Amino acid sequence: MNIKAAENEVQATDAAQKKIVNDFSMVIATVNGSGSQTANLALIRALFRMGIPVSGKNLFPSNIKGMPTYFTVRANKDGFTARREKMEILIGMNPETFDEDLKDLVEGGVCFYPDQFEVPETRDDVVFYPVPVKQIIKEQNPPRTLVNYMRNMVYVGVVSEMLGIEIGEIREALETHFKGREKSVELNMQIVDASALWARENLFKVDKYVVERDNQTEGMIMLDGNTAGALGTIFGGISFIAWYPITPGSSLAEALQSHLPRLRKDEETGKQTYAIIQAEDELAAIGMIVGAGWAGARAMTSTSGPGLALMAEFSGLAYYTEIPIVIWDVQRMGPSTGLPTRTSQGDILFTRFLGHGDTQQIMLIPGNIEECFEFGWRSFDIAERLQAPIFVLSDLDLGMNLWMSKPFDYPDQPMDRGKVLTAEDLEKIEEFARYRDVDGDGIPYRTLPGTDHPKAAYFLRGSGHDEKAFYSERPEDYVANLKRLALKYETAREYMPKPVIEETEGATVGLIAYGSVDPAVKEALSRLATEGMKIDYLRLRAVPFTNDVQEFIRKHDRVYVVEMNTNGQMHMLLRLEVPDQATKLISLAHNDGLPMSAHWVTQAVLELEGGNDGQ
Amino acid sequence: MDNKAGDKQVKTKIPNEIGLIKADYRGRPSTLCQGCGHNSISSQIVAALYELSIPPEQIIKMSGIGCSSKSPTYILSRSFGFNSLHGRMPTVTTGAVMVNHSLKAIGISGDGDTASIGFSHFKNVVRRNVPMVYIIENNGVYGLTKGQFSATADKGLELKDAGVNPFMPIDICMEALISGAGFVARSFAGDPHQVKELLKAAIHFQGTAVLDIVSPCVTFDNREGSSKSYRWGRSRKEPLHDITWVPKREEIQIELEPGEALDVDMHDGSQIRFRKLAHDYDPTDRMSALKLLEDSRNRGVLITGLVYINEETPPLDETENLVDLPLTQLSDDALRPSKETLDAFIERYR
């Protein structure tokens, strides 16, 4: 075929001996807007259906067409699916970045590329497979409008053939993707089959990477966190959503928009049992859900950092007026533009105190897809129980990328609508006072607008009110109210999801992390274990912290706090929680826009622990 | 909860159709300045709702921040109220009425609240046609922060501390019209009868009913020459028509000579009756309405009355195709799909 292919042949015997099964990171480098999504999804879904643990991460620019985009598929027999800093396989479809992309390939890595690209001299340690994309497309002659998409199906066919991805599973994946539109499936499969055949007849397998059927994904599902979160809120009885478009928060609201009509239509009338409004800005979005939450509905918005910044005033108002609402913050880097489509855990401190005055907000932090679903419904129970805004802090990596998950558990308890007094309840009591602590837990009783009883009404305003919600500027009223709110925040701890703790016999070192860094941490801990390091792991799932967090810190000699921001935001909150233990807490904070890698965590711990070992 | 406060002012103890007396519609004593236009509007809201026999529990009184936004406290103590954030009243109201469309929302805003900080919310609530009465108590000045110009202040107006205003005023009725409002009224706090009739009609309008009411600020903007002063309102007021809201049941009882009045049917079966005055004005024609506003500005007069009425645009709850029962009253079963539904639905992610 050409010189590269001939060189490959020589290495063939070598490779066969050292084959690497189900363990690689594959990067598909394309130009954004070139329609590679169908092809990429077909590859990852086929691997998933073959029983191999996978993850799919889309690294995309803040742009619509023309800039480089990367889709990374990590397949790993041990179930580690965090981002890898290096790749084993490159599908280089972007001529602009081709030379640069090659740099990240490991020694012995593989590169598939359109045969018109020139291969630089720099990587003679890499196996190159040139693919005649143009020629295959020309021969198959797909409809002119689909040529761009079909070009991507060429690499699907070639890569499948060379790695051993079952073509039958590619077909199944396409059938899922096109939801039974047979014609589209056939068109794509024609290119896939032709390309696979071409590879069989023209390429010699000389690299080490192969795929073999396994059974590790049996019963599992694969989706993104925003879709999971949206489904969670639907099964949590959401009835009002207001939102404003922002990456990466939009796709949560859009998932609601696409699934609610199917799941929440009144069967008799065909009418909606929910309302969804695309607001004029984030101020309006949160204002609307505050109104809806006050009126007694389960109301939510989804946003990201810049939107959250605009929601600050209403967040404080909702805290002081004690209105249950749920705000999903799918975190990204910020502010403004530059890295808006990159992931981060940078809103922790901002959210914790969001609002002016003495606000203390509640955060739920999902660390995987199941928890996105679970916190989706549970957040409403907690919000209505505590009569408070609940912030669910996800991030772009968890929210928009493809993760494997166990199928979702149906909510294990009926909806908790909290302390609401009906007209009948009001009939039985002497007096209703909206902000009186009747039960001693800091949580007052509320009535819903429209409750048909002369005692029901109250007037809501921000900071200055007495127990009966009357306007008050009396110092003692303000102080008493804030004291009750502080007590309520203590009560809130009981309702928070507990952290997930993984202990190792004999460990004296601890590590705390949260959210989407979980896979990277788990992989790092496994590597550190092979170095003989015993480390206990606590994954936070909520703020305020439950008592387990304090206990965990107290019983370890030192505790690393791994997180994806630069200032070590959770580290700061933990130090506030246990000031007498503050020096034990060591911040391992890192954020460069990319999802956390096991390599970074391993290195960071090794560097510090190595020092300790030496002493 | 606090009816005693209003007892002294009770002028009538005659129960209305639902057995409530006027005091049942009153609020707490006003803390606004003596003579403030807002107090007179508050009185008319109380009177209108009492006369309409609407249960106070069904009403939500909504506001933002400012002198006008304080006034919900001074009406309807038996109604739920929400004194929210500066400019954001329309957003909070949207959420509340969408999840419970049996509530009657009365939003009370001011010119700072509506024409500056919350301008986009005002335009969008109108565009969406959220079912609510949207009152703007328009005095051209920021009262609560002591006398700064608002966006509706006259060009060339001179105020004690603020100096001379160099900018053209925003015309709230014009803005409502071009945003697609179906009910646009302008009135004057010094004309209580018209305010009351407009309010009655507004409450029976199915979408957003905008009432831009010139409501003089006696402390900061009641000077000679200000278009927001009592003197200007009284001397330059030009009512478009004599307006009466007619409930459904009275339809046949009132008889008029042909050509004397125009009746506009409301969605709920009631009517607005316009008796002709000096103007020959058709409030159902949008172009005439725009022309009228522009013309009255050029002539330096305060036209009052229902500038425009059109019920063709459906209210937001209809656009959203909501079930008849308020969303807040749906059972848990209606809100949470079954386990079988979940198990079947997630198959698509395998």
XYZ file of N, CA and C in Angstrom, chain B residues 188-276:
267
model
N -55.105 58.033 36.288
C -54.553 59.063 37.176
C -55.100 58.794 38.578
N -54.181 58.764 39.544
C -54.587 58.450 40.919
C -55.676 59.390 41.416
N -55.726 60.587 40.832
C -56.736 61.557 41.224
C -58.105 61.328 40.579
N -58.242 60.216 39.866
C -59.538 59.890 39.265
C -59.966 58.499 39.769
N -60.373 58.447 41.049
C -60.617 57.145 41.683
C -61.652 56.287 40.957
N -62.675 56.928 40.434
C -63.717 56.139 39.791
C -63.168 55.382 38.585
N -62.402 56.095 37.754
C -61.837 55.437 36.567
C -60.855 54.330 36.963
N -60.033 54.624 37.968
C -59.071 53.618 38.436
C -59.809 52.340 38.837
N -60.898 52.524 39.577
C -61.645 51.365 40.071
C -62.254 50.555 38.920
N -62.846 51.216 37.979
C -63.468 50.490 36.863
C -62.407 49.783 36.019
N -61.282 50.461 35.817
C -60.193 49.825 35.057
C -59.685 48.580 35.791
N -59.582 48.696 37.109
C -59.131 47.553 37.907
C -60.082 46.371 37.760
N -61.376 46.668 37.813
C -62.372 45.596 37.680
C -62.231 44.900 36.330
N -62.058 45.693 35.302
C -61.888 45.104 33.968
C -60.588 44.312 33.903
N -59.528 44.877 34.500
C -58.219 44.225 34.459
C -58.256 42.855 35.132
N -58.950 42.786 36.255
C -59.030 41.515 36.992
C -59.744 40.448 36.160
N -60.625 40.875 35.282
C -61.347 39.909 34.455
C -60.695 39.658 33.114
N -59.561 40.284 32.902
C -58.813 40.036 31.654
C -58.025 38.750 31.834
N -57.948 37.939 30.774
C -57.332 36.612 30.954
C -55.797 36.608 30.934
N -55.173 37.666 30.432
C -53.715 37.693 30.389
C -53.140 38.805 31.247
N -52.045 39.396 30.777
C -51.436 40.487 31.538
C -52.173 41.800 31.261
N -52.733 42.379 32.304
C -53.420 43.661 32.162
C -52.528 44.747 32.738
N -52.072 45.645 31.873
C -51.135 46.685 32.309
C -51.881 47.985 32.615
N -51.705 48.478 33.841
C -52.305 49.747 34.234
C -51.201 50.716 34.636
N -50.967 51.680 33.778
C -49.954 52.702 34.052
C -50.688 53.880 34.686
N -50.560 54.011 36.005
C -51.342 55.038 36.709
C -50.420 56.142 37.219
N -50.622 57.341 36.713
C -49.833 58.467 37.205
C -50.230 58.714 38.657
N -49.239 58.620 39.529
C -49.501 58.625 40.962
C -48.515 59.587 41.630
N -48.917 60.860 41.783
C -47.958 61.885 42.182
C -47.222 61.611 43.499
N -45.938 61.940 43.480
C -45.116 61.866 44.679
C -45.111 63.252 45.306
N -45.830 63.407 46.438
C -45.984 64.741 47.019
C -44.683 65.262 47.604
N -43.752 64.369 47.869
C -42.496 64.799 48.496
C -41.426 65.203 47.481
N -41.298 64.427 46.389
C -40.168 64.680 45.487
C -40.526 65.158 44.069
N -41.745 64.907 43.614
C -42.027 65.258 42.215
C -43.470 65.730 42.041
N -43.837 66.781 42.749
C -45.203 67.293 42.585
C -45.138 68.765 42.208
N -44.031 69.088 41.522
C -43.852 70.507 41.186
C -44.693 70.916 39.992
N -44.958 72.175 39.940
C -45.617 72.770 38.778
C -44.828 72.354 37.517
N -45.497 71.902 36.508
C -44.808 71.587 35.249
C -44.405 70.137 35.115
N -44.429 69.368 36.214
C -44.115 67.952 36.090
C -45.360 67.203 35.625
N -45.186 66.352 34.633
C -46.344 65.615 34.116
C -46.813 64.556 35.113
N -46.081 64.399 36.214
C -46.498 63.425 37.229
C -47.074 64.125 38.463
N -47.417 65.412 38.330
C -47.944 66.157 39.480
C -49.474 66.124 39.492
N -50.032 66.422 40.678
C -51.504 66.480 40.786
C -52.072 67.568 39.883
N -51.386 68.687 39.906
C -51.902 69.810 39.134
C -51.983 69.466 37.636
N -50.919 68.863 37.137
C -50.877 68.470 35.717
C -51.987 67.454 35.417
N -52.061 66.479 36.291
C -53.072 65.433 36.087
C -54.473 66.013 36.037
N -54.747 66.945 36.965
C -56.111 67.500 37.020
C -56.400 68.407 35.842
N -55.377 69.194 35.446
C -55.658 70.178 34.392
C -55.480 69.621 32.983
N -54.631 68.635 32.802
C -54.354 68.155 31.439
C -54.924 66.769 31.155
N -55.741 66.295 32.072
C -56.309 64.964 31.914
C -57.371 64.973 30.815
N -57.258 64.004 29.893
C -58.281 63.872 28.841
C -58.790 62.438 28.807
N -59.909 62.187 29.521
C -60.435 60.810 29.497
C -60.861 60.436 28.078
N -60.508 59.244 27.664
C -60.872 58.762 26.327
C -62.340 58.414 26.244
N -62.861 57.970 27.376
C -64.232 57.483 27.419
C -64.629 57.349 28.874
N -65.897 57.149 29.095
C -66.370 56.827 30.433
C -66.467 55.306 30.456
N -65.656 54.695 31.298
C -65.550 53.239 31.219
C -66.247 52.561 32.397
N -66.971 51.505 32.097
C -67.633 50.726 33.147
C -67.424 49.247 32.856
N -67.090 48.528 33.907
C -67.014 47.089 33.726
C -68.372 46.500 34.102
N -68.914 45.651 33.246
C -70.257 45.124 33.464
C -70.184 43.617 33.674
N -70.596 43.156 34.842
C -70.563 41.702 35.057
C -71.546 40.995 34.140
N -71.323 39.714 33.966
C -72.099 38.924 33.025
C -73.604 39.040 33.256
N -74.003 38.945 34.509
C -75.440 38.862 34.813
C -76.210 40.153 34.512
N -75.507 41.268 34.422
C -76.193 42.544 34.201
C -76.370 42.874 32.721
N -75.881 41.982 31.918
C -75.867 42.213 30.477
C -77.140 42.855 29.920
N -78.262 42.280 30.285
C -79.509 42.699 29.656
C -80.101 43.945 30.320
N -79.685 44.167 31.573
C -80.341 45.224 32.328
C -80.034 46.641 31.820
N -78.811 46.837 31.339
C -78.472 48.199 30.915
C -78.782 48.383 29.431
N -79.567 49.353 29.157
C -79.871 49.602 27.742
C -79.387 50.984 27.333
N -78.801 51.005 26.197
C -78.230 52.261 25.720
C -78.746 52.577 24.330
N -78.717 53.859 24.041
C -79.052 54.252 22.671
C -77.954 53.742 21.742
N -78.296 53.274 20.550
C -77.245 52.816 19.634
C -76.271 53.953 19.320
N -75.021 53.578 19.212
C -74.013 54.584 18.853
C -73.477 55.341 20.055
N -74.132 55.177 21.203
C -73.731 55.930 22.381
C -72.529 55.267 23.067
N -72.475 53.954 22.969
C -71.407 53.242 23.680
C -70.882 52.088 22.857
N -69.666 51.680 23.219
C -69.065 50.510 22.592
C -68.908 49.445 23.672
N -69.384 48.259 23.410
C -69.211 47.163 24.367
C -68.157 46.201 23.850
N -67.222 45.861 24.716
C -66.235 44.853 24.330
C -66.427 43.627 25.221
N -66.634 42.489 24.602
C -66.849 41.254 25.359
C -65.531 40.720 25.899
N -65.580 40.324 27.148
C -64.394 39.719 27.748
C -64.518 38.201 27.641
N -63.380 37.557 27.767
C -63.292 36.116 27.657
C -64.229 35.400 28.639
N -64.370 35.969 29.838
C -65.176 35.296 30.869
C -66.654 35.664 30.806
N -67.075 36.358 29.756
C -68.493 36.661 29.593
C -68.894 38.047 30.087
N -68.011 38.688 30.834
C -68.324 40.050 31.265
C -68.026 41.015 30.103
N -68.341 42.281 30.339
C -68.142 43.259 29.258
C -67.485 44.528 29.778
N -66.788 45.187 28.878
C -66.343 46.541 29.203
C -67.161 47.494 28.335
N -67.797 48.413 29.013
C -68.645 49.359 28.289
C -67.980 50.725 28.223
N -67.790 51.201 27.009
C -67.162 52.510 26.812
C -68.228 53.502 26.362
N -68.469 54.510 27.196
C -69.356 55.586 26.747
C -68.488 56.678 26.157
N -68.905 57.105 24.995
C -68.127 58.102 24.263
C -68.031 59.415 25.003
